[in-house]
Every structure is written in structure tokens, then in C-alpha cells.
Amino acid sequence: MKFGRNLPRNMVPEWSSSYIKYKSLKKLIKSAVHAKKMGNDPDLAGFFYSLDRNLEDVDSFYNKKFSDCSRRLKLLEDRFGHPETLPSHLDPEDTEDMLAALLELRGQLRKLQWYGEVNRRGFIKITKKLDKKLPGANAQIKYLSTKVYPALFATNSHLLHSVNSINEWLSVLGHEKVMDDNSSTHSALSLKKPSSGGILNLPTSLLLSVDDALRRDDTSALLDLLPTLKTAADGIGEAVFTKVLMSLQQRSIFYRSKACLAALLHRVTSLEEEDDINKRNCIHRLVISIGRSQSTVDPESSATMVLNFPTETSNYITPATTPTLKPQRPVVMESDHPTHIGRDSPVVMFLQYLLDNLLPHQRPALLARDISGKTPLHFAAQYGFKAVCDVIIEHLQEWDMFDVSEGIDGPLWQDEDGMAPLHLSVVGGHPLTTKTLLDSENWKGSNQDKTAIRRNILKSSAVLALATKANFVDIVHLLVEAGVNINYQDEQGETALHSAARFGHDQCAAALLKGSDEQQADIELAENTYAWTPLFIASVDGNINIVKLLIEAGANLEATDSSGWTAKEHATLRGHIDIARLLDEAMAASDSSVESDAASQSAVSSSPPSQSSLNDRNSKDRAPDAVKSFGHRYLTDKSMILVSLGTMDMRKAADPVSLERIPMAEAHLTQLDTALSIVVSASGAHGEPQIIDLPVQDNISTEPIVFHTADSSKTKIVFDLVPTYAGSNDQVFGRGVALLSSFKPTVNSSRSNLQGDFVVPLIAAKTLEIIGSVTFNFLVITPFSHPKMSITEDQTYWKSVTSPMVIGHRGLGKNIAGRHSLQLGENTVQSFIAAANLGASYVEVNVQLTKDHVPVIYHDFLVSETGIDAPVHTLTLEQFLHISDGRKPAGKQSSNHSGTPNSEDGFPRLLQTRPRSMSVGEELDVPNLSERMKHTRDFKKKGFKGNSRGDHIQAPFATLEELFKELPKSAGFNMELKYPMLHESEEEEMDTYAVELNSFVDNVLRIVYDHGEGRNMIFSSFNPDICLLLSFKQPSIPVLFLTDSGVSPVADIRASSLQEAIRFASRWNLLGIVTNAEPLVLSPRLVRVVKESGLVCVSYGTINNDPANVKIQVNEGIDAVIVDSVLAIRQGLTGVEA
């Protein structure tokens, strides 16, 4: 569902302008939907016209690139024949060149394959979106089958054939490369390479002698042999001797034989080799050989990890990942070179010697371009060899061949992909080389016009954005000083500052904001889709340091995007509350005072803006109903299994599907270097297999796959790795299987582990080797039945009321220190009765389960009154009730084995005779109680314990059953089920196990249906899984999802923000959400975002004890507020309404 958002990061950077214009097409759909809502017939002609042009552009670009690759592959076959006819001995340099050419070509094809795959998905997604938003369109199947699928990019069949050909070459060369090349015989024979034509027929003994002379750098011996060699060559063919000389020249460079090289240079007219597969000359190859010697073995440590450019290929393939995430060549940054290459290095001195000995008519070879348009300077810059660049530039200057009139990055210096040496140096992360290239422009004196010229070189501006993305701080400084246009906007309208804001690179952002004497960053430039400035990007992605920099730079904090929302509202919605607070403080301190802010708020309140920029997806096409319809689907006889790929834990960086890297040497042996999908199916359960293309999207973990089964213990989840283009799922590359009954080991029959993530290995179908792993989690929901559970027409989910409901928090309010009067103990019967009497529509009760599975009312996970930190689920009901001082051990009223007599009305007499206030004598025990609790976590943290003597009017702990019997039916129950999430158990230092989820919910539901008839009831929980179980086990009681909305840190992504809460509640048809009030006070219009998503909106939190904060939310239409001070808020609201 986030295809548009993920599209930029799945693009090959240098091809980014040639992809499907997905967001533009999405806007056209939105316009059509809007027209339909206004009662007009949606005109789709414009959409389909634009879609056709997109298809033509993508198809044309793909075909052109594929044609280029096919031409190069044909050149290789013309020169070397077919793999099976390859000579048994190849020159090691030739082997290296051929391998490099094949791997580069394979890398290009892999990028092209990825390009085709991403665009294919784009057309599928956009036509699916059209059908979803305009149900009558029915465009997807017809459009895909008639226009998209017949295109070459949608099948990649020809491309895969080319890749197979390259794999055959790599297989032969991989075997060839392991052969020893030390013997002189082999070295001599390697002169007989295919490119030498007639040289194959020369006498071997003569070649051995020549090779020996080159090895020893014996000029006299070489010159003595040349006439004999010429005679033999001329007898074979006309141009054979010239090719022989070129081979000998290359051999002398290989041996670093200076004297022989100089002698041969005087006998060669040109350095160009027409039959070289890469169209490179000996200078190209010398620079490349230096680069290879300095390259890392494993490019995973390369600084260019986040970039990808059309250069040398790396030593590894990572299956099913976008090529933009891996470097295509084993290049290391300057600072990481294994050995320092200076002017005194032998290789640099040899290059200097070679260039010094070039004859005037041979000098253009230093500017010669290979098949991809690169000069030797390109390769020197790409590898980050400052000394090599110095040598090349000095000679070009000396020969007056160094034209930088339009800059070192101008059109004269750009290769086929528009990359100049400067660009390659930048993206390689080479600051010293970058500085050398920039300084070289001033060789004829400083030119002030360079800055103005460079500002118009788009590629340099684009490379600045890439350097910013890679966080190359030094290089960003250099480019800014050199006059690169820092306000350049790419196809999406984004600047380098947008990139810095997105990735949180604050040093790069500071450099861009500082600018130079000639130019300053325009921080109000907005991108094209939502009109987001860098401040919006930083706020959306949660990069607070960037936000601080932009505030200091004077960014407009009250600017709105194309949908009318502010950066503060975006930050609040996405759970970045620290940023929202920062922006709120800055706005309050700015010149635009509170009055103008209030005016703007009232203006926007009357006309709520569009939500399109706030939510990447909308689940409903029609306007949502204000009140939920009654009843929802629930399980009756079969269990439900929800399987989610990946992890819900945001603290983990685990990929949902992780595949092992494949060494390039083994590339021809693998089937995994293709577009892959994972098919999730179930054995022993019903449900459609789900096909997920790799790599999976960001939000995959919150979109589970649903299966139904009669017996979950016999269910197996199967993960099949298949090729995306196979057309069927029969061709399985690898498989992983999870037997669910063994994956959640219960501590005993009624306890389960809170650890939710599991990993299964993927086993290769042919070799049985482990080729990767799948990380997943699952939830089993069993059906619940009760004789009183039914749906009747006279019930309603949510009563529509004219004024917001006030709900008492933990009864009359939670206990806090420092109140000016005694408080009734929280979560006690007395507190709930008092709240109901004071006008609370609902009272909130915190429900947990004891060890013997009795629902009791208690807020904290740990019971500190014992003197130790004992989780509620480790205490039996007897133990739990006994802890409350004043209850006698005999008072086990809730269980049938209690000996306590009942009163006439059937309620336990113990409750009626319990003193409602403290006596003087009882206060004597307070020091002992405090002394007993002083080492517990809660007491250390707060200095008191709720519902304890001395601080509050203490009352006995209560069970849920007791509460149902004691409170009048007019008092509604908001039952919050307290079930620890993993991060909560870790914070409380509890064991990571609890009552098994289904058992927990079933026991609560049993009490609720036994005693709750005729009472308004709502369920709520902070635990998303509890909410799912409550929703699917019963049809009649609505469920609210509780969320902190980013106010406090959590691990579960579903609980991380208001945005995720809205998505979760909407997806599973919950009644609504109960959010911390702070986000709604910071950004009141978000109340409408919740309600316009078809959800009820309720808030809680200490700031709700201030009537002014409640009024802010009431003005935006909040449905209910949970408060501690019921009377004060009720009176405050009554005053408002009056």
C-alpha cells in the first residue's frame, strides 16, 4: 500500500526520470474520485491517456537500454566466439578484462531487470487503485493483459536469456581463472589470444623468446627478435604485425618493463585497439589495474553502500534487493585504501613514464573514451587516486588538451550516462580527489564565471543530492563552495536539503544551510507531490536535529502543505511528539502571537483540509458514518491464524526475508539472481496463498495473512521462494516450513511466552543448502461461545450523544501524590460508585487475571504491596485479596470456598462492613507498610502506592465479578484489559511470559457475559493482540484501541503513533481509539482525522485534568474524555455548554 512512498528508494538513481509517474497518476485518480463525490461522472480519458504515455516511455527506455546491452554481448561473441570454443589459455589481463566486461554487463542487465520489475509493479498497483477507488472502472485485468504484459519489460524473457549467456561465459572463465599463470610457457601462450588474430599461427619458440625479453626488460634482445617476428607475421596477414606490437606493448605494461615499453611506443602509430571488447587502450587498462589492486575483497564495507552508479560491478550479488542499495564496484574510500598511492608509488611513476614517452600523435589516447564514454581520468577519479589524477591532469595541461571552459563537470567531460570525473569522485566518497579536480579548473588562473556556469550543470546538482544522501560531509562542503546549485530540484521537486532532512544528516544540512557567498539555500522550496518543504520531510521522518537547524534558519513553521496541514500536525500524527513540542514552543515564541494562531485555528476549523498528505492510504471510498453500525464479524467454530512477515518490534532491524549473498564467481550457478517472490500458504488450514514480491515493503508486518483452521496445532505455514515471472508457483527455488504447535512453547498449559518473532531457514530445492531465512510472527485466535452471547436489534454499539462523555479514570481518578485532599483508592468499588454518582457516563476499570484465572481490578503489572515486585498473574485470588490490608484471610468472598456469610441482598457482608474512612489506630501501621514497599520498583519511582493507607482512603481490592454486582447498571463499564507487551515486561523487569492470550480473554468474557446484561460496556487495551481477540471472539461489545501515540516509547509498531493506531483500528473494524490527550492538544484538528476515518475518538492523560485542554478537544468534536477529576471536568463542560 506504500508503493508510491517506496518508489524513489527502489529506483536506479541515474534512471529516476524514466520511471512510471506514479504519484501524478494517483492525483488523477483522486480528481476522478472527487468528481464522483460531487455527483459528476468521473472522466477517465485523461487518466488513461497519461497511463498510455507512461507505458510508452517506460517501454521505450527499457528497449533502448536492452538494445545497448545486446549490442555489447554480440561484440563479445563476435570476438571470442561461444563459451565452449574459448581457448584453453588466456592472458591474465585478458581474463580480467573479459570478466570485468561480463560482470559490468551483467550488472547493467540486473539493473534493467529491476527497472522492469518496479515499473511492472507500478502499473499493477495504479490500475488496482483505480478499480478500488472507482469500482465501476474494472480496468486492471483488461489493461494489464492487453497493454502491460505483452511489453518486454513486463516479462524480461529476452533479458533472462542474455543473463544465461553471460552466466555460461562466467562459468568457463571462472574455471579458467583458477589455472596457474606462473610458467613462462603459459605466459608466452597467452600472447596467442583471440584478439591477436593471425598471431595464433606464430611459432611458440619465438613467442617464448619475446616474452622472456619483455619479462627481463631486455631492450636489445627484444629489438633483435622484432625483425624475425615481423617476417613471420607478415607471412600470415597484412595487419598482423601491428596487432602483435599492441600485444607486446600490453605485455610490457603488465611486466612494468619501462625500456621495452618506450621502444615499442616508437613503433606503434596509435594506441587504440579496435577489437577490444571495452574499446579501452593501454592507459585505461593501466589505471584500472591500479584500481583493482586497491579494491576491497568484500564491498559490503564500502562507503558507497547507499549509492549505485554504472561502473565496475561488485564481487557479490544480493538476491531480491534493489540495485540502488549496493555498490556496483569494489571501490573503497580514499581513507580506506590498503596502501597509500602517492607520486612516489611505483605504479604512479610507471604511469608518469608511459605518458612522458608518448609521441605527439599518441597523446589523444589520454582523452580516449571507452565503450561507456569514460576517459582514464574517469577511472582515476572513480577509484579515488589523487596522485593518478594529478599526473593525468598535469600532462593534459602541459599538452594544452585540458579544456575546462565549462567546468570539470561540463558536457565535454561527461560519459554516456552524463557522469564526469568529478561526479564519480563525489559518489565514491573521495574528498581529496574531488578537491584536486575542482582546483584543476584554475590552471589558467581563477575564473569567477565557473560558479555561475556550474550552477546550470544539472548533473552536478543531482550528485550533490546523492553526496548528501550518502552523508559525505566534506564533499558536500566542497561542492557548496564550488558553486553547485544547492537549490536544484529534481524530477520530484526535491533539493539536497530535502535529502538531508529525510535521512537525518544534520552536518550536511548545516553545510547546505550555511551556503556560500554566492548563494544561499532556499528552505521554503517544496517538492511536487504534497508541497512539502524540508521542514515537513524532517517532521514526517522524525529527525529532530534537522528540525532544530531549520527553526534556527528561520523556516516558516506555520506553512501548510497542499492538503492544508502543518509540519507540527504531521509530526504529531506520526508519533514524533518531541518534534511537535519543539515546533509548538517555537511557534509560541515567534512573532506570530497566540491571537493570530487562534485566528488560523478557527479559520481551519470551519473548513477541514484534505487528508491526502496525512495518510498514504485510505481504506474507504465513501464518507464514513458518524456512528458505528452494530455488530461485527466474529469467529464461531474455527480458529483464525494471522501470519505477519517481519517483526512488530521496531527495535529490531530484522528483514522479513533475508537471502544469503552470492559470490560473483558463483553467479552462473544460482537461480536467485532474478526477480523473486515469497508465497505464504498453510497446510491444515483454509485461506488463499499470499504472493509477496521481494523485497517486501515497509509496512508488511502490519498487514497479516489470514488463515482459518479447525485445529491450529496441526497447521504448518509454508514459505516458498519462487521466481516472480514464472507465471505459476510450481517452480520453487527454496522452502521454509513452520510447524505452529512447536513455535510457541507454553510455559505450561495456560502460560505463553511474550517473545513473538520466529525465524525459519529457507532450504534450496536442488542443493538443500540454506539460502536464507524468513522472520515472521503469528497469532492464533480461538472461538469463544457463551449462552448469553447474541446480537439483538435493540442494542447499539455507541450511543450518539450531543455532548462528549466523561469517563472516570480508574474509577474516581487515579491516585497521585500531593493532592490537597484524601482520595478514594483507585480501582476500588467505592471509587467507581463515586465516579458514577458524580456524572461519569462510563467508569474505566483495569482488568488483569490472577494465577487461578480470576479477573481482578488492578492497574499496575506488579503488586508492590507484597514488599516484592510480584506480577498479578503469579498470585492466586486468595493471595491477591489478602494483600489489601484490612481484609481478613477469611474474606475470600469471590470464590465458592469462602466462609464469609452474605447479606440479605446477596453481596458479601465484608464489603458492607468495611470502614469507609481510616481510624486513628490504623494510621499506626502506615510506616510498616511504607517500610515493606520501599524497595519495590513502583514505590521507588513514585514514592507512594495507589490505594494505600496514609495517602488515600484505602479500600479492598476488587474482582470484576464484584464490580458488576456492586455498581448500578446505569454506570457503563470501559474495561481496559491489562496484558503486558514485550517492551513493558522488559521495562518492569518481569519474566517474559504471561497468561496465554486466548485463555486470558476467554476468562474475562465469561464473567462479562455472566453478569453484564443490560449494561453499556466497552473493551479497550493497549495491547493490539488483545484488541484483535476481543473483536473476533464476540459480536456485541465494541472494542477501543488504546495508544500513547508516541508520547512514551514503545516497541510494537502498531502502538507507535496516532497514524498507526488509526490504521490498525480501521483495518480490523474496531470502534475507535483512545489516545493520550497530548497529541490532540498539540494538534487539535487530528480529532477530525480520527473521526473522518470512521472511528470514535477518546482521549486520556493527566493534561485532561485541565478543563481548558478538554475544551480544545471538545471544540473539535471529541467523543469522550477520560479524566481523574470527574466533577471538575463535568462542571467545566456544563459551563461551556451553558
mmCIF file of C-alpha atoms in Angstrom, residues 705-928:
data_model
loop_
_atom_site.group_PDB
_atom_site.id
_atom_site.type_symbol
_atom_site.label_atom_id
_atom_site.label_comp_id
_atom_site.label_asym_id
_atom_site.label_seq_id
_atom_site.Cartn_x
_atom_site.Cartn_y
_atom_site.Cartn_z
ATOM 1 C CA ILE A 705 -2.175 -13.022 6.080
ATOM 2 C CA VAL A 706 -5.330 -14.720 7.351
ATOM 3 C CA PHE A 707 -5.989 -18.473 7.551
ATOM 4 C CA HIS A 708 -8.783 -20.446 9.266
ATOM 5 C CA THR A 709 -8.462 -23.900 10.775
ATOM 6 C CA ALA A 710 -10.310 -26.343 12.966
ATOM 7 C CA ASP A 711 -7.081 -27.375 14.716
ATOM 8 C CA SER A 712 -4.202 -24.897 14.829
ATOM 9 C CA SER A 713 -1.860 -27.481 16.395
ATOM 10 C CA LYS A 714 -1.804 -29.370 13.081
ATOM 11 C CA THR A 715 -1.229 -26.289 10.932
ATOM 12 C CA LYS A 716 2.007 -25.731 9.042
ATOM 13 C CA ILE A 717 2.890 -22.408 7.459
ATOM 14 C CA VAL A 718 4.870 -22.834 4.235
ATOM 15 C CA PHE A 719 7.140 -20.142 2.770
ATOM 16 C CA ASP A 720 8.060 -20.830 -0.875
ATOM 17 C CA LEU A 721 10.662 -18.785 -2.744
ATOM 18 C CA VAL A 722 9.613 -18.581 -6.403
ATOM 19 C CA PRO A 723 10.584 -16.562 -9.488
ATOM 20 C CA THR A 724 8.253 -13.599 -9.984
ATOM 21 C CA TYR A 725 7.888 -14.179 -13.723
ATOM 22 C CA ALA A 726 7.288 -17.931 -13.728
ATOM 23 C CA GLY A 727 3.559 -17.481 -14.275
ATOM 24 C CA SER A 728 2.851 -20.183 -11.692
ATOM 25 C CA ASN A 729 4.140 -21.134 -8.270
ATOM 26 C CA ASP A 730 5.243 -24.624 -9.300
ATOM 27 C CA GLN A 731 8.887 -23.647 -9.794
ATOM 28 C CA VAL A 732 10.136 -23.443 -6.212
ATOM 29 C CA PHE A 733 13.707 -22.307 -5.583
ATOM 30 C CA GLY A 734 13.581 -22.741 -1.813
ATOM 31 C CA ARG A 735 11.194 -23.535 1.025
ATOM 32 C CA GLY A 736 10.821 -22.901 4.725
ATOM 33 C CA VAL A 737 8.188 -24.603 6.918
ATOM 34 C CA ALA A 738 6.904 -23.610 10.359
ATOM 35 C CA LEU A 739 5.003 -26.132 12.474
ATOM 36 C CA LEU A 740 2.964 -23.740 14.609
ATOM 37 C CA SER A 741 2.494 -26.087 17.550
ATOM 38 C CA SER A 742 6.251 -26.112 18.152
ATOM 39 C CA PHE A 743 6.820 -22.384 17.722
ATOM 40 C CA LYS A 744 5.045 -21.049 20.780
ATOM 41 C CA PRO A 745 6.235 -23.280 23.576
ATOM 42 C CA THR A 746 3.919 -22.730 26.501
ATOM 43 C CA VAL A 747 5.466 -22.476 29.938
ATOM 44 C CA ASN A 748 2.612 -24.707 30.945
ATOM 45 C CA SER A 749 -0.862 -25.287 29.563
ATOM 46 C CA SER A 750 -2.090 -21.781 30.437
ATOM 47 C CA ARG A 751 1.074 -19.669 30.103
ATOM 48 C CA SER A 752 2.804 -18.435 26.958
ATOM 49 C CA ASN A 753 5.963 -16.618 26.014
ATOM 50 C CA LEU A 754 5.747 -12.928 25.108
ATOM 51 C CA GLN A 755 8.549 -13.282 22.548
ATOM 52 C CA GLY A 756 6.650 -13.092 19.290
ATOM 53 C CA ASP A 757 9.190 -13.322 16.458
ATOM 54 C CA PHE A 758 10.308 -16.573 14.878
ATOM 55 C CA VAL A 759 12.798 -17.419 12.149
ATOM 56 C CA VAL A 760 12.759 -20.371 9.778
ATOM 57 C CA PRO A 761 15.571 -21.173 7.321
ATOM 58 C CA LEU A 762 14.942 -21.344 3.594
ATOM 59 C CA ILE A 763 16.349 -24.539 2.098
ATOM 60 C CA ALA A 764 17.327 -24.640 -1.593
ATOM 61 C CA ALA A 765 15.154 -27.046 -3.566
ATOM 62 C CA LYS A 766 18.030 -28.517 -5.600
ATOM 63 C CA THR A 767 21.075 -28.389 -3.309
ATOM 64 C CA LEU A 768 19.376 -28.470 0.121
ATOM 65 C CA GLU A 769 21.707 -25.667 1.194
ATOM 66 C CA ILE A 770 20.442 -22.868 3.421
ATOM 67 C CA ILE A 771 19.911 -19.882 1.122
ATOM 68 C CA GLY A 772 18.245 -17.501 3.547
ATOM 69 C CA SER A 773 15.639 -17.126 6.258
ATOM 70 C CA VAL A 774 12.131 -15.801 6.887
ATOM 71 C CA THR A 775 11.265 -13.801 10.004
ATOM 72 C CA PHE A 776 7.592 -13.908 10.936
ATOM 73 C CA ASN A 777 5.153 -13.834 13.827
ATOM 74 C CA PHE A 778 1.696 -15.267 14.186
ATOM 75 C CA LEU A 779 -1.390 -15.018 16.343
ATOM 76 C CA VAL A 780 -3.933 -17.778 16.883
ATOM 77 C CA ILE A 781 -7.455 -16.654 17.827
ATOM 78 C CA THR A 782 -9.738 -19.424 19.057
ATOM 79 C CA PRO A 783 -13.552 -19.053 19.023
ATOM 80 C CA PHE A 784 -15.458 -18.239 22.238
ATOM 81 C CA SER A 785 -19.037 -19.200 22.980
ATOM 82 C CA HIS A 786 -21.463 -18.291 25.739
ATOM 83 C CA PRO A 787 -25.199 -18.919 26.059
ATOM 84 C CA LYS A 788 -25.914 -15.217 26.614
ATOM 85 C CA MET A 789 -23.821 -14.047 23.647
ATOM 86 C CA SER A 790 -26.131 -12.856 20.890
ATOM 87 C CA ILE A 791 -26.849 -9.919 18.621
ATOM 88 C CA THR A 792 -30.173 -8.233 19.237
ATOM 89 C CA GLU A 793 -31.565 -5.383 17.195
ATOM 90 C CA ASP A 794 -32.367 -3.088 20.111
ATOM 91 C CA GLN A 795 -28.735 -2.834 21.165
ATOM 92 C CA THR A 796 -26.405 -0.239 19.760
ATOM 93 C CA TYR A 797 -22.668 -0.047 19.533
ATOM 94 C CA TRP A 798 -22.176 3.556 20.522
ATOM 95 C CA LYS A 799 -24.803 5.958 21.728
ATOM 96 C CA SER A 800 -24.777 9.181 19.736
ATOM 97 C CA VAL A 801 -24.686 11.955 22.315
ATOM 98 C CA THR A 802 -24.794 15.707 21.925
ATOM 99 C CA SER A 803 -22.019 16.348 24.424
ATOM 100 C CA PRO A 804 -18.794 14.416 25.000
ATOM 101 C CA MET A 805 -18.872 11.685 27.600
ATOM 102 C CA VAL A 806 -16.767 11.961 30.726
ATOM 103 C CA ILE A 807 -15.194 8.682 31.854
ATOM 104 C CA GLY A 808 -13.704 8.292 35.337
ATOM 105 C CA HIS A 809 -10.105 7.123 35.196
ATOM 106 C CA ARG A 810 -9.618 4.020 37.379
ATOM 107 C CA GLY A 811 -12.944 4.874 38.995
ATOM 108 C CA LEU A 812 -12.997 8.345 40.509
ATOM 109 C CA GLY A 813 -9.474 9.043 39.253
ATOM 110 C CA LYS A 814 -6.027 7.594 39.620
ATOM 111 C CA ASN A 815 -4.174 8.254 42.855
ATOM 112 C CA ILE A 816 -1.408 10.808 42.676
ATOM 113 C CA ALA A 817 0.909 12.284 45.267
ATOM 114 C CA GLY A 818 0.451 15.818 46.533
ATOM 115 C CA ARG A 819 -3.323 16.143 46.243
ATOM 116 C CA HIS A 820 -4.815 18.596 48.692
ATOM 117 C CA SER A 821 -7.390 16.142 49.951
ATOM 118 C CA LEU A 822 -7.638 12.436 50.579
ATOM 119 C CA GLN A 823 -8.530 10.411 47.505
ATOM 120 C CA LEU A 824 -10.609 7.299 47.251
ATOM 121 C CA GLY A 825 -8.353 4.364 46.408
ATOM 122 C CA GLU A 826 -8.019 3.824 42.655
ATOM 123 C CA ASN A 827 -9.631 0.749 41.102
ATOM 124 C CA THR A 828 -11.850 0.161 44.130
ATOM 125 C CA VAL A 829 -15.610 -0.378 44.301
ATOM 126 C CA GLN A 830 -16.045 2.843 46.313
ATOM 127 C CA SER A 831 -14.142 4.818 43.703
ATOM 128 C CA PHE A 832 -16.264 3.502 40.833
ATOM 129 C CA ILE A 833 -19.544 4.171 42.694
ATOM 130 C CA ALA A 834 -18.407 7.716 43.481
ATOM 131 C CA ALA A 835 -17.498 8.351 39.837
ATOM 132 C CA ALA A 836 -20.912 7.122 38.672
ATOM 133 C CA ASN A 837 -22.650 9.346 41.239
ATOM 134 C CA LEU A 838 -20.693 12.378 40.031
ATOM 135 C CA GLY A 839 -21.891 12.063 36.456
ATOM 136 C CA ALA A 840 -19.356 9.807 34.751
ATOM 137 C CA SER A 841 -21.034 8.121 31.769
ATOM 138 C CA TYR A 842 -18.582 5.247 31.921
ATOM 139 C CA VAL A 843 -16.054 4.232 34.540
ATOM 140 C CA GLU A 844 -12.706 2.842 33.396
ATOM 141 C CA VAL A 845 -11.647 -0.371 35.111
ATOM 142 C CA ASN A 846 -8.275 -2.095 34.718
ATOM 143 C CA VAL A 847 -8.737 -5.867 34.402
ATOM 144 C CA GLN A 848 -5.997 -8.456 34.937
ATOM 145 C CA LEU A 849 -6.001 -12.184 35.651
ATOM 146 C CA THR A 850 -4.710 -13.897 38.740
ATOM 147 C CA LYS A 851 -2.772 -17.142 38.680
ATOM 148 C CA ASP A 852 -6.015 -19.085 39.045
ATOM 149 C CA HIS A 853 -7.550 -17.096 36.150
ATOM 150 C CA VAL A 854 -9.941 -14.860 38.076
ATOM 151 C CA PRO A 855 -10.382 -11.345 36.589
ATOM 152 C CA VAL A 856 -9.440 -8.724 39.176
ATOM 153 C CA ILE A 857 -9.244 -4.936 39.125
ATOM 154 C CA TYR A 858 -5.657 -3.696 39.350
ATOM 155 C CA HIS A 859 -3.705 -1.178 37.283
ATOM 156 C CA ASP A 860 -0.012 -1.931 37.652
ATOM 157 C CA PHE A 861 1.546 -5.109 36.308
ATOM 158 C CA LEU A 862 3.470 -5.522 39.577
ATOM 159 C CA VAL A 863 1.814 -5.831 43.000
ATOM 160 C CA SER A 864 4.202 -3.908 45.265
ATOM 161 C CA GLU A 865 2.107 -4.253 48.433
ATOM 162 C CA THR A 866 3.680 -7.653 48.963
ATOM 163 C CA GLY A 867 7.033 -5.998 49.585
ATOM 164 C CA ILE A 868 8.349 -7.577 46.387
ATOM 165 C CA ASP A 869 7.593 -6.954 42.707
ATOM 166 C CA ALA A 870 5.086 -9.741 42.094
ATOM 167 C CA PRO A 871 3.218 -9.785 38.757
ATOM 168 C CA VAL A 872 -0.549 -10.129 39.199
ATOM 169 C CA HIS A 873 -0.613 -13.373 37.218
ATOM 170 C CA THR A 874 1.761 -15.008 39.744
ATOM 171 C CA LEU A 875 -0.666 -14.524 42.670
ATOM 172 C CA THR A 876 -3.766 -16.576 43.355
ATOM 173 C CA LEU A 877 -7.019 -14.752 44.122
ATOM 174 C CA GLU A 878 -6.617 -15.528 47.831
ATOM 175 C CA GLN A 879 -3.120 -14.057 47.864
ATOM 176 C CA PHE A 880 -4.186 -11.014 45.877
ATOM 177 C CA LEU A 881 -7.137 -10.160 48.136
ATOM 178 C CA HIS A 882 -5.151 -10.841 51.272
ATOM 179 C CA ILE A 883 -2.593 -8.191 50.344
ATOM 180 C CA SER A 884 -5.149 -5.437 50.814
ATOM 181 C CA ASP A 885 -4.716 -4.558 54.487
ATOM 182 C CA GLY A 886 -7.922 -4.762 56.456
ATOM 183 C CA ARG A 887 -9.145 -7.864 54.630
ATOM 184 C CA LYS A 888 -9.052 -10.870 56.808
ATOM 185 C CA PRO A 889 -7.758 -14.134 55.436
ATOM 186 C CA ALA A 890 -11.260 -15.479 55.913
ATOM 187 C CA GLY A 891 -12.654 -12.916 53.488
ATOM 188 C CA LYS A 892 -12.305 -14.949 50.305
ATOM 189 C CA GLN A 893 -15.579 -13.705 49.083
ATOM 190 C CA SER A 894 -15.215 -14.265 45.407
ATOM 191 C CA SER A 895 -14.617 -17.962 45.463
ATOM 192 C CA ASN A 896 -17.108 -20.599 46.443
ATOM 193 C CA HIS A 897 -14.871 -21.961 49.161
ATOM 194 C CA SER A 898 -15.137 -18.719 51.140
ATOM 195 C CA GLY A 899 -16.712 -18.960 54.553
ATOM 196 C CA THR A 900 -17.863 -15.358 54.674
ATOM 197 C CA PRO A 901 -21.638 -15.001 55.177
ATOM 198 C CA ASN A 902 -23.591 -12.938 52.657
ATOM 199 C CA SER A 903 -26.038 -10.145 53.451
ATOM 200 C CA GLU A 904 -29.680 -10.230 52.532
ATOM 201 C CA ASP A 905 -29.143 -8.739 49.076
ATOM 202 C CA GLY A 906 -26.621 -11.414 48.223
ATOM 203 C CA PHE A 907 -23.484 -9.284 48.336
ATOM 204 C CA PRO A 908 -20.612 -10.237 50.585
ATOM 205 C CA ARG A 909 -21.043 -8.653 54.018
ATOM 206 C CA LEU A 910 -17.331 -7.910 54.154
ATOM 207 C CA LEU A 911 -17.785 -5.119 51.633
ATOM 208 C CA GLN A 912 -20.590 -3.540 53.594
ATOM 209 C CA THR A 913 -18.852 -3.652 56.938
ATOM 210 C CA ARG A 914 -15.526 -2.385 55.594
ATOM 211 C CA PRO A 915 -14.884 1.043 57.186
ATOM 212 C CA ARG A 916 -15.056 3.832 54.552
ATOM 213 C CA SER A 917 -12.559 6.002 56.381
ATOM 214 C CA MET A 918 -9.414 5.459 58.316
ATOM 215 C CA SER A 919 -9.461 5.206 62.056
ATOM 216 C CA VAL A 920 -6.805 6.750 64.232
ATOM 217 C CA GLY A 921 -5.411 3.421 65.252
ATOM 218 C CA GLU A 922 -4.967 2.218 61.686
ATOM 219 C CA GLU A 923 -2.554 5.009 60.865
ATOM 220 C CA LEU A 924 -0.054 3.362 63.176
ATOM 221 C CA ASP A 925 0.541 0.697 60.508
ATOM 222 C CA VAL A 926 1.469 3.159 57.761
ATOM 223 C CA PRO A 927 5.201 3.281 58.498
ATOM 224 C CA ASN A 928 5.308 -0.523 58.431
#
